[in-house]
Coordinates of C-alpha atoms and ligand atoms in Angstrom, one line a residue:
Chain A
X1055 CA 0.0 0.0 0.0
X1056 CA 1.2 3.4 -0.8
X1057 CA 1.6 5.3 2.4
X1058 CA 1.8 8.8 1.1
X1059 CA -1.9 8.7 0.3
X1060 CA -2.0 8.6 -3.5
X1061 CA -4.1 5.5 -3.6
X1062 CA -7.7 5.4 -4.6
X1063 CA -10.0 4.3 -1.8
X1064 CA -13.3 5.1 -3.4
X1065 CA -14.3 5.1 -7.0
X1066 CA -17.7 6.3 -8.0
X1067 CA -18.5 5.6 -11.7
X1068 CA -21.3 6.9 -13.8
X1069 CA -23.6 7.0 -10.8
X1070 CA -27.2 7.9 -11.5
X1071 CA -30.2 8.0 -9.2
X1072 CA -33.6 8.7 -10.5
X1073 CA -36.8 9.2 -8.5
X1074 CA -39.5 8.4 -11.0
X1075 CA -38.5 10.4 -14.1
X1076 CA -36.5 12.9 -12.1
X1077 CA -32.7 12.7 -11.9
X1078 CA -31.5 13.3 -8.4
X1079 CA -27.9 12.7 -9.5
X1080 CA -26.8 12.0 -13.1
X1081 CA -23.7 10.2 -14.3
X1082 CA -21.5 11.3 -11.3
X1083 CA -17.9 10.3 -11.4
X1084 CA -15.7 10.7 -8.4
X1085 CA -12.4 9.3 -7.1
X1086 CA -11.2 9.8 -3.5
X1087 CA -7.7 8.9 -2.5
X1088 CA -6.9 7.4 0.8
X1089 CA -6.6 10.2 3.4
X1090 CA -8.2 12.7 1.0
X1091 CA -10.7 15.2 2.2
X1092 CA -13.4 16.1 -0.2
X1093 CA -16.1 18.8 0.1
X1094 CA -19.3 18.8 -1.9
X1095 CA -21.1 22.1 -2.4
X1096 CA -24.0 23.2 -4.5
X1097 CA -27.5 24.7 -4.3
X1098 CA -30.4 22.9 -2.6
X1099 CA -31.7 20.0 -4.6
X1100 CA -28.6 19.6 -6.6
X1101 CA -28.1 16.0 -5.5
X1102 CA -25.4 16.2 -2.8
X1103 CA -27.3 14.1 -0.3
X1104 CA -28.3 11.6 -2.9
X1105 CA -24.7 11.2 -4.0
X1106 CA -23.6 10.5 -0.4
X1107 CA -26.5 8.2 0.3
X1108 CA -25.8 6.2 -2.9
X1109 CA -22.2 5.7 -1.8
X1110 CA -23.3 3.7 1.3
X1111 CA -26.4 2.4 -0.5
X1112 CA -28.9 3.9 1.8
X1113 CA -30.2 4.8 -1.6
X1114 CA -29.8 2.2 -4.2
X1115 CA -28.4 3.8 -7.4
X1116 CA -30.4 3.5 -10.6
X1117 CA -27.2 2.7 -12.4
X1118 CA -23.4 3.1 -12.0
X1119 CA -21.0 1.6 -9.5
X1120 CA -19.5 2.4 -6.2
X1121 CA -16.1 0.7 -5.4
X1122 CA -14.5 0.9 -2.0
X1123 CA -11.1 -0.4 -1.3
X1124 CA -11.1 -3.5 -3.5
X1125 CA -14.8 -4.3 -3.6
X1126 CA -18.0 -3.0 -5.1
X1127 CA -20.7 -1.9 -2.8
X1128 CA -24.1 -3.5 -3.5
X1129 CA -22.8 -6.3 -5.7
X1130 CA -19.9 -7.7 -7.6
X1131 CA -18.9 -8.7 -11.2
X1132 CA -18.8 -12.4 -12.0
X1133 CA -15.9 -13.8 -14.0
X1134 CA -18.0 -13.6 -17.2
X1135 CA -18.6 -9.9 -16.5
X1136 CA -22.2 -10.1 -15.3
X1137 CA -23.3 -8.1 -12.3
X1138 CA -24.5 -10.0 -9.2
X1139 CA -26.4 -8.0 -6.6
X1140 CA -25.3 -8.3 -3.0
X1141 CA -27.6 -10.1 -0.6
X1142 CA -28.9 -7.9 2.2
X1143 CA -26.4 -9.4 4.6
X1144 CA -23.5 -8.9 2.2
X1145 CA -24.5 -5.3 1.7
X1146 CA -24.9 -4.8 5.5
X1147 CA -21.3 -6.0 6.0
X1148 CA -19.9 -3.7 3.4
X1149 CA -21.7 -0.7 4.9
X1150 CA -19.8 -1.1 8.1
X1151 CA -16.7 0.3 6.4
X1152 CA -18.5 3.6 5.7
X1153 CA -19.4 5.9 8.6
X1154 CA -22.2 8.4 8.1
X1155 CA -23.1 11.6 10.0
X1156 CA -26.5 13.1 9.3
X1157 CA -27.8 16.7 9.4
X1158 CA -30.4 15.7 12.0
X1159 CA -27.9 13.7 14.1
X1160 CA -30.2 10.7 14.4
X1161 CA -28.8 9.5 17.7
X1162 CA -30.7 6.5 19.0
X1163 CA -33.2 8.3 21.1
X1164 CA -33.6 5.6 23.8
X1165 CA -29.9 5.1 24.5
X1166 CA -27.3 7.1 26.4
X1167 CA -24.4 8.7 24.6
X1168 CA -22.2 5.8 25.6
X1169 CA -24.7 3.2 24.5
X1170 CA -25.1 5.0 21.2
X1171 CA -21.4 4.6 20.5
X1172 CA -21.2 1.0 21.8
X1173 CA -24.2 -0.4 20.0
X1174 CA -22.5 -0.9 16.6
X1175 CA -19.3 -2.5 18.0
X1176 CA -21.2 -4.8 20.3
X1177 CA -24.0 -6.0 18.0
X1178 CA -22.4 -5.6 14.6
X1179 CA -18.8 -6.4 15.3
X1180 CA -19.7 -8.7 18.2
X1181 CA -17.1 -7.0 20.4
X1182 CA -17.1 -7.9 24.2
X1183 CA -18.9 -5.3 26.2
X1184 CA -15.8 -4.2 28.2
X1185 CA -13.8 -3.6 25.1
X1186 CA -16.6 -1.7 23.3
X1187 CA -17.1 0.5 26.4
X1188 CA -13.4 1.3 26.5
X1189 CA -13.3 2.3 22.8
X1190 CA -16.5 4.3 23.2
X1191 CA -15.0 6.2 26.2
X1192 CA -11.9 7.0 24.2
X1193 CA -14.0 8.3 21.4
X1194 CA -16.2 10.4 23.6
X1195 CA -13.1 11.8 25.1
X1196 CA -11.9 12.6 21.6
X1197 CA -15.0 14.6 20.9
X1198 CA -14.8 16.2 24.3
X1199 CA -17.9 14.6 25.8
X1200 CA -16.4 12.2 28.3
X1201 CA -18.5 13.9 31.0
X1202 CA -21.8 13.4 29.2
X1203 CA -21.5 9.7 28.4
X1204 CA -24.5 8.7 30.6
X1205 CA -26.9 11.3 29.1
X1206 CA -29.8 10.6 26.8
X1207 CA -29.7 12.4 23.4
X1208 CA -32.6 14.6 24.6
X1209 CA -30.4 15.9 27.4
X1210 CA -27.7 17.0 25.1
X1211 CA -27.4 20.1 23.0
X1212 CA -27.4 19.8 19.2
X1213 CA -23.7 20.3 19.0
X1214 CA -23.1 17.6 21.6
X1215 CA -25.5 15.2 19.9
X1216 CA -23.6 15.7 16.6
X1217 CA -20.3 15.0 18.3
X1218 CA -21.7 11.8 19.8
X1219 CA -22.9 10.9 16.3
X1220 CA -19.4 11.3 15.0
X1221 CA -18.1 9.1 17.8
X1222 CA -20.7 6.5 17.0
X1223 CA -19.6 6.4 13.3
X1224 CA -15.9 6.3 14.3
X1225 CA -16.5 3.4 16.7
X1226 CA -17.0 1.1 13.7
X1227 CA -13.4 2.1 12.6
X1228 CA -14.6 3.1 9.1
X1229 CA -12.4 3.5 6.0
X1230 CA -14.5 6.4 4.9
X1231 CA -16.6 9.0 6.6
X1232 CA -19.6 10.7 5.0
X1233 CA -20.9 14.0 6.5
X1234 CA -24.2 15.3 5.1
X1235 CA -24.5 18.9 6.2
X1236 CA -23.4 18.1 9.8
X1237 CA -23.7 21.6 11.1
X1238 CA -26.8 23.0 9.2
X1239 CA -29.1 22.4 12.1
X1240 CA -26.8 24.2 14.5
X1241 CA -26.2 27.8 15.6
X1242 CA -22.7 29.3 14.9
X1243 CA -21.3 28.5 18.4
X1244 CA -22.4 24.9 18.2
X1245 CA -21.3 24.7 14.6
X1246 CA -17.8 25.5 15.6
X1247 CA -17.5 22.8 18.2
X1248 CA -18.5 20.3 15.6
X1249 CA -16.2 21.7 13.0
X1250 CA -13.3 21.6 15.4
X1251 CA -13.9 17.8 15.9
X1252 CA -14.0 17.4 12.1
X1253 CA -10.9 19.4 11.7
X1254 CA -9.0 17.1 14.1
X1255 CA -10.3 14.1 12.1
X1256 CA -9.1 15.7 8.9
X1257 CA -5.7 16.3 10.4
X1258 CA -5.5 12.6 11.3
X1259 CA -6.0 12.0 7.6
X1260 CA -9.3 10.4 7.9
X1261 CA -10.7 10.0 4.4
X1262 CA -13.9 12.0 4.3
X1263 CA -16.5 13.4 2.0
X1264 CA -18.3 16.4 3.5
X1265 CA -21.4 18.1 2.2
X1266 CA -21.4 21.6 3.7
X1267 CA -22.1 25.3 3.3
X1268 CA -19.2 26.1 5.6
X1269 CA -16.8 27.6 3.0
X1270 CA -14.3 28.4 5.7
X1271 CA -14.1 24.8 6.6
X1272 CA -13.8 23.8 3.0
X1273 CA -10.9 26.3 2.4
X1274 CA -9.1 25.0 5.4
X1275 CA -9.4 21.2 5.1
X1276 CA -10.5 20.2 1.7
X1277 CA -8.0 18.7 -0.7
X1278 CA -10.6 19.1 -3.5
X1279 CA -14.0 20.7 -3.7
X1280 CA -16.8 19.5 -6.0
X1281 CA -19.5 21.8 -7.2
X1282 CA -22.8 20.2 -8.1
X1283 CA -25.8 21.7 -9.8
X1284 CA -29.0 20.1 -11.2
X1285 CA -27.9 16.6 -10.5
X1286 CA -24.6 17.0 -12.2
X1287 CA -21.0 17.4 -11.0
X1288 CA -20.1 20.6 -12.7
X1289 CA -16.4 20.9 -11.8
X1290 CA -13.9 20.1 -9.1
X1291 CA -10.7 21.8 -8.0
X1292 CA -8.7 22.5 -4.9
X1293 CA -10.5 25.1 -2.8
X1294 CA -8.0 27.9 -3.4
X1295 CA -8.6 27.6 -7.1
X1296 CA -12.3 26.8 -7.2
X1297 CA -13.2 29.6 -4.8
X1298 CA -11.2 32.2 -6.6
X1299 CA -11.2 31.3 -10.3
X1300 CA -13.8 28.7 -11.2
X1301 CA -13.8 27.4 -14.8
X1302 CA -17.5 27.0 -15.2
X1303 CA -19.9 29.9 -15.4
X1304 CA -22.5 28.0 -13.2
X1305 CA -19.9 27.6 -10.5
X1306 CA -19.0 31.3 -10.7
X1307 CA -22.7 32.3 -10.5
X1308 CA -23.2 30.1 -7.4
X1309 CA -20.2 31.5 -5.7
X1310 CA -21.3 35.1 -6.5
X1311 CA -24.8 34.2 -5.1
X1312 CA -23.1 33.0 -1.9
X1313 CA -21.0 36.2 -1.6
X1314 CA -17.8 34.2 -2.0
X1315 CA -16.9 35.8 -5.3
X1316 CA -17.7 39.3 -6.5
Chain B
X612 CA -88.4 -0.5 41.8
X613 CA -86.2 -1.2 44.8
X614 CA -83.2 -3.5 44.3
X615 CA -82.7 -6.4 46.6
X616 CA -79.3 -5.4 48.1
X617 CA -79.1 -8.6 50.2
X618 CA -79.4 -10.7 47.1
X619 CA -76.7 -8.6 45.3
X620 CA -74.3 -9.1 48.2
X621 CA -75.0 -12.8 48.3
X622 CA -74.2 -13.3 44.7
X623 CA -71.1 -11.1 44.8
X624 CA -68.6 -13.9 45.5
X625 CA -69.7 -15.9 42.6
X626 CA -69.7 -12.9 40.2
X627 CA -66.3 -11.9 41.6
X628 CA -64.8 -15.3 40.8
X629 CA -66.2 -14.9 37.3
X630 CA -64.8 -11.5 37.0
X631 CA -61.3 -12.8 38.0
X632 CA -61.6 -15.4 35.4
X633 CA -62.7 -12.8 32.8
X634 CA -59.7 -10.6 33.6
X635 CA -57.4 -13.6 33.6
X636 CA -58.5 -14.8 30.2
X637 CA -58.4 -11.3 28.8
X638 CA -54.9 -10.7 30.2
X639 CA -53.6 -13.9 28.8
X640 CA -55.1 -13.2 25.5
X641 CA -53.6 -9.7 25.5
X642 CA -50.2 -11.1 26.4
X643 CA -50.2 -13.7 23.6
X644 CA -51.7 -11.1 21.4
X645 CA -48.8 -8.8 22.1
X646 CA -46.3 -11.4 21.3
X647 CA -48.1 -12.3 18.1
X648 CA -48.7 -8.6 17.4
X649 CA -45.0 -7.8 17.7
X650 CA -44.0 -10.7 15.5
X651 CA -46.6 -10.1 12.8
X652 CA -46.4 -6.3 13.1
X653 CA -42.7 -6.4 12.6
X654 CA -43.0 -8.7 9.7
X655 CA -45.7 -6.4 8.4
X656 CA -43.0 -3.6 8.4
X657 CA -39.8 -5.4 7.3
X658 CA -41.0 -8.7 5.9
X659 CA -41.1 -9.5 2.2
X660 CA -44.3 -8.7 0.4
X661 CA -45.5 -12.3 0.2
X662 CA -45.6 -12.2 4.0
X663 CA -46.9 -8.7 4.4
X664 CA -49.9 -9.3 2.2
X665 CA -51.3 -12.3 4.1
X666 CA -50.8 -10.5 7.4
X667 CA -52.8 -7.6 6.0
X668 CA -55.6 -10.0 4.9
X669 CA -55.7 -11.5 8.4
X670 CA -55.9 -8.1 10.0
X671 CA -58.6 -7.0 7.6
X672 CA -60.5 -10.2 8.3
X673 CA -60.3 -9.8 12.0
X674 CA -61.3 -6.2 12.0
X675 CA -64.0 -6.7 9.3
X676 CA -66.0 -9.6 10.8
X677 CA -68.1 -9.8 13.9
X678 CA -66.2 -11.0 16.9
X679 CA -69.0 -13.5 17.7
X680 CA -68.4 -15.2 14.3
X681 CA -64.7 -15.4 14.9
X682 CA -65.3 -17.0 18.3
X683 CA -67.5 -19.6 16.8
X684 CA -65.0 -20.3 14.0
X685 CA -62.2 -20.8 16.5
X686 CA -64.5 -22.9 18.8
X687 CA -65.5 -25.2 16.0
X688 CA -62.3 -25.1 13.9
X689 CA -59.8 -26.0 16.6
X690 CA -61.2 -29.6 17.2
X691 CA -61.4 -30.0 13.4
X692 CA -57.7 -29.5 13.1
X693 CA -57.1 -31.8 16.0
X694 CA -56.6 -29.3 18.7
X695 CA -58.8 -30.1 21.6
X696 CA -58.8 -27.6 24.4
X697 CA -61.1 -27.0 27.3
X698 CA -63.4 -24.0 27.3
X699 CA -60.9 -21.8 29.2
X700 CA -58.1 -22.2 26.7
X701 CA -60.5 -22.1 23.7
X702 CA -61.5 -18.8 25.1
X703 CA -57.9 -17.6 25.4
X704 CA -57.2 -18.7 21.8
X705 CA -60.3 -17.0 20.4
X706 CA -59.6 -13.8 22.3
X707 CA -56.0 -13.9 21.3
X708 CA -56.9 -13.9 17.7
X709 CA -59.1 -10.9 18.1
X710 CA -56.5 -9.1 20.2
X711 CA -53.7 -9.9 17.8
X712 CA -55.6 -8.6 14.9
X713 CA -55.7 -5.2 16.5
X714 CA -52.2 -5.3 18.0
X715 CA -50.6 -6.0 14.6
X716 CA -51.8 -2.6 13.6
X717 CA -50.8 -1.0 16.9
X718 CA -47.3 -2.4 16.6
X719 CA -47.0 -1.4 12.9
X720 CA -48.2 2.1 13.5
X721 CA -45.8 2.5 16.5
X722 CA -42.9 1.3 14.5
X723 CA -43.8 3.5 11.5
X724 CA -44.1 6.5 13.8
X725 CA -40.4 6.3 14.7
X726 CA -38.5 8.9 12.8
X727 CA -37.0 7.3 9.7
X728 CA -33.5 8.8 10.5
X729 CA -33.4 6.2 13.4
X730 CA -33.5 3.3 11.0
X731 CA -31.1 5.0 8.6
X732 CA -28.6 5.6 11.4
X733 CA -28.8 2.0 12.4
X734 CA -28.3 0.8 8.8
X735 CA -25.4 3.2 8.5
X736 CA -23.5 1.6 11.4
X737 CA -23.9 -1.7 9.6
X738 CA -26.9 -3.2 11.2
X739 CA -29.2 -5.5 9.3
X740 CA -32.9 -4.6 9.1
X741 CA -33.7 -7.2 11.7
X742 CA -31.1 -5.8 14.1
X743 CA -32.2 -2.3 13.4
X744 CA -35.7 -3.3 14.3
X745 CA -34.8 -5.2 17.4
X746 CA -32.2 -2.8 18.9
X747 CA -33.4 0.6 17.7
X748 CA -37.0 0.6 16.4
X749 CA -38.8 -1.8 18.7
X750 CA -37.4 -0.5 22.0
X751 CA -38.6 3.0 21.0
X752 CA -41.9 1.8 19.5
X753 CA -42.7 -0.2 22.6
X754 CA -43.0 2.8 24.9
X755 CA -45.3 4.4 22.3
X756 CA -47.5 1.3 22.3
X757 CA -48.2 1.2 26.0
X758 CA -51.3 3.5 26.0
X759 CA -52.8 1.8 23.0
X760 CA -52.2 -1.6 24.5
X761 CA -53.7 -0.7 27.9
X762 CA -56.7 0.6 25.9
X763 CA -56.7 -2.7 24.0
X764 CA -57.0 -4.7 27.2
X765 CA -60.3 -2.9 27.9
X766 CA -61.5 -3.9 24.5
X767 CA -60.5 -7.4 25.0
X768 CA -62.3 -7.5 28.4
X769 CA -65.5 -6.3 26.7
X770 CA -65.1 -8.8 23.9
X771 CA -64.7 -11.5 26.5
X772 CA -68.4 -11.3 27.3
X773 CA -68.9 -13.1 24.0
X774 CA -67.2 -16.1 25.5
X775 CA -70.4 -16.8 27.3
X776 CA -71.7 -18.5 24.1
X777 CA -68.9 -21.1 24.2
X778 CA -69.6 -21.9 27.9
X779 CA -66.7 -20.3 29.6
X780 CA -67.7 -19.3 33.1
X781 CA -66.8 -15.7 32.6
X782 CA -68.7 -12.8 34.1
X783 CA -71.6 -12.5 31.6
X784 CA -72.2 -16.2 31.5
X785 CA -72.3 -16.5 35.3
X786 CA -74.6 -13.5 35.4
X787 CA -76.9 -15.2 32.9
X788 CA -76.9 -18.4 34.9
X789 CA -77.9 -16.6 38.0
X790 CA -80.7 -14.9 36.2
X791 CA -82.1 -18.1 34.9
X792 CA -82.0 -19.6 38.4
X793 CA -83.5 -16.7 40.3
X794 CA -85.1 -14.3 37.8
X795 CA -83.5 -11.3 39.6
X796 CA -82.8 -9.6 36.2
X797 CA -81.9 -6.1 37.3
X798 CA -79.9 -6.9 40.4
X799 CA -77.7 -9.3 38.4
X800 CA -77.3 -7.2 35.3
X801 CA -76.6 -4.0 37.2
X802 CA -74.0 -5.7 39.4
X803 CA -72.4 -7.3 36.3
X804 CA -72.3 -4.0 34.5
X805 CA -70.8 -2.2 37.6
X806 CA -68.1 -4.9 37.8
X807 CA -67.1 -4.4 34.2
X808 CA -67.2 -0.7 34.6
X809 CA -64.9 -0.8 37.6
X810 CA -62.3 -3.0 35.9
X811 CA -62.4 -1.0 32.7
X812 CA -62.4 2.3 34.6
X813 CA -59.3 1.2 36.5
X814 CA -57.6 0.2 33.2
X815 CA -58.6 3.5 31.6
X816 CA -57.0 5.2 34.5
X817 CA -53.8 3.2 34.1
X818 CA -53.9 3.9 30.4
X819 CA -54.1 7.6 30.8
X820 CA -51.4 7.5 33.4
X821 CA -49.0 5.9 30.9
X822 CA -50.2 8.2 28.2
X823 CA -49.3 11.2 30.2
X824 CA -46.0 9.8 31.1
X825 CA -45.2 9.0 27.5
X826 CA -46.5 12.4 26.4
X827 CA -44.3 14.1 29.0
X828 CA -41.3 12.2 27.6
X829 CA -42.1 13.5 24.1
X830 CA -42.3 17.0 25.5
X831 CA -39.0 16.7 27.2
X832 CA -37.4 15.9 23.9
X833 CA -38.7 18.9 22.0
X834 CA -38.0 21.2 24.9
X835 CA -34.3 20.3 25.0
X836 CA -34.0 20.3 21.2
X837 CA -34.8 23.9 21.2
X838 CA -32.1 24.7 23.8
Ligands
ATP2146 N1 -36.7 10.0 -1.6 C1 -36.9 10.9 -2.6 N2 -38.0 10.8 -3.4 C2 -38.1 11.7 -4.4 N3 -37.3 12.6 -4.8 C3 -36.2 12.8 -4.0 C4 -35.9 12.0 -2.9 N4 -34.7 12.3 -2.4 C5 -34.3 13.4 -3.1 N5 -35.2 13.7 -4.1 C6 -35.0 14.7 -5.1 O1 -33.7 14.6 -5.7 C7 -33.1 15.9 -5.8 C8 -31.8 15.9 -5.1 O2 -32.0 15.9 -3.8 P1 -30.9 15.9 -2.7 O3 -31.5 15.7 -1.4 O4 -29.8 14.9 -3.1 O5 -30.3 17.4 -2.9 P2 -29.3 18.2 -1.9 O6 -28.3 18.7 -2.9 O7 -28.8 17.3 -0.8 O8 -30.2 19.4 -1.4 P3 -30.1 20.1 0.0 O9 -29.0 21.1 0.0 O10 -31.5 20.8 0.1 O11 -29.9 19.1 1.1 C9 -34.1 16.9 -5.3 O12 -34.8 17.4 -6.4 C10 -35.0 16.1 -4.4 O13 -36.3 16.7 -4.5
MG2147 MG1 -29.1 17.4 1.3

């Protein structure tokens, strides 16, 4: 394995998702290197969430493939080149390698912060309770919540809930982390405490794809930024380039509308 | 028309025993009904279509036919398929069928009322649908079901009066028997009605107690979300 990171971890090829006749994402192509940090931006309804949700097959793509670290998600190619769909249990197993953080946190409402984090390791990875608790405590410490581990989600602020959600995803030791607008439901102060945690992750070279409107975050951590519009990936470039001198007129217009470009 | 209070007090022990039997049978039926309801209700949500559809037929049949007819069908059908039970257990089975028919819907509705983000989060950490249901959805759905289930117990108790036609010595049957022996219509019927009322009243009270608690829990969630 190439340790300096120039090694594709994820390859999304010609990915299309239709809802009825409507394209939510159309012929998307995307490669993410190991340790790379990717940010997706674009107007509402441009297909950012759909693209993320197709990567871990929460949404089954209409066509196209998702390849993660040596295997296709959702199926495989036979020797004769025909496509065989994964059984539900095969798909479930592959999904473990992809962590996901949702805009609405989605913490398990009946469980404490600690139990939210241990549930996956215990019941999916069959880890002994003691070991799972140890890992969970370390992760809660990492997201600065060690003192809140016994609290129910309803007793935590939004920012705290989102950090527990990040710890929960990390507990599965994923190869790839997906963030779908992790701070959109939070006020600026809480946004920062979540972004700080994500920044630390980025510094540790966690491979991540982040949908966000936080341009500051994108500038700081992204290796590459993708701009989506009308279900299409319009262009991609390092943030310094994309935010200052986009090639496509649609990107320029979006950045102007967001007051990023004049 | 004055009531013969002495008579009413004299028959009380016999009616009370019948009432206990009624509550017992109803409670057992509710319990089995809950187990069946959770099983079928879960399958109704995550099962394949060829399982979902027959369950829906069963539910529609149970809700769409008179309970008396269902009782008689169970009463006559069980021996036909080689299951010979005494009246008590025949009554339990018959009432279970009725209870389950409603509980499937209660369970399904409770599961489907859980925010769909919960299931997605469970799938995203690598759980199967079955694990997501067992570890995340059902535990949350359970607490939402409690008021509906307590309420359902009252319905089952009322339905149990129909067991009198299959010779179970429950409250209505025993009341009838005393009437035939003594012709004290009003005394017996009023006493029987009052006994039903007390039990169902108590259950209603328990039900609203749970409902308030569950509702309070819901409020606590929204209140802290705003913070
Ligand atoms: N389950 C669904 N059923 C039908 N249409 C859907 C569904 N999910 C998404 N869509 C449609 O697909 C398109 C892309 O949606 P998507 O949620 O991916 O956009 P987005 O870029 O994430 O937008 P936002 O910034 O508002 O989150 C939209 O037009 C949306 O209405
Ligand atoms: Mg979205």
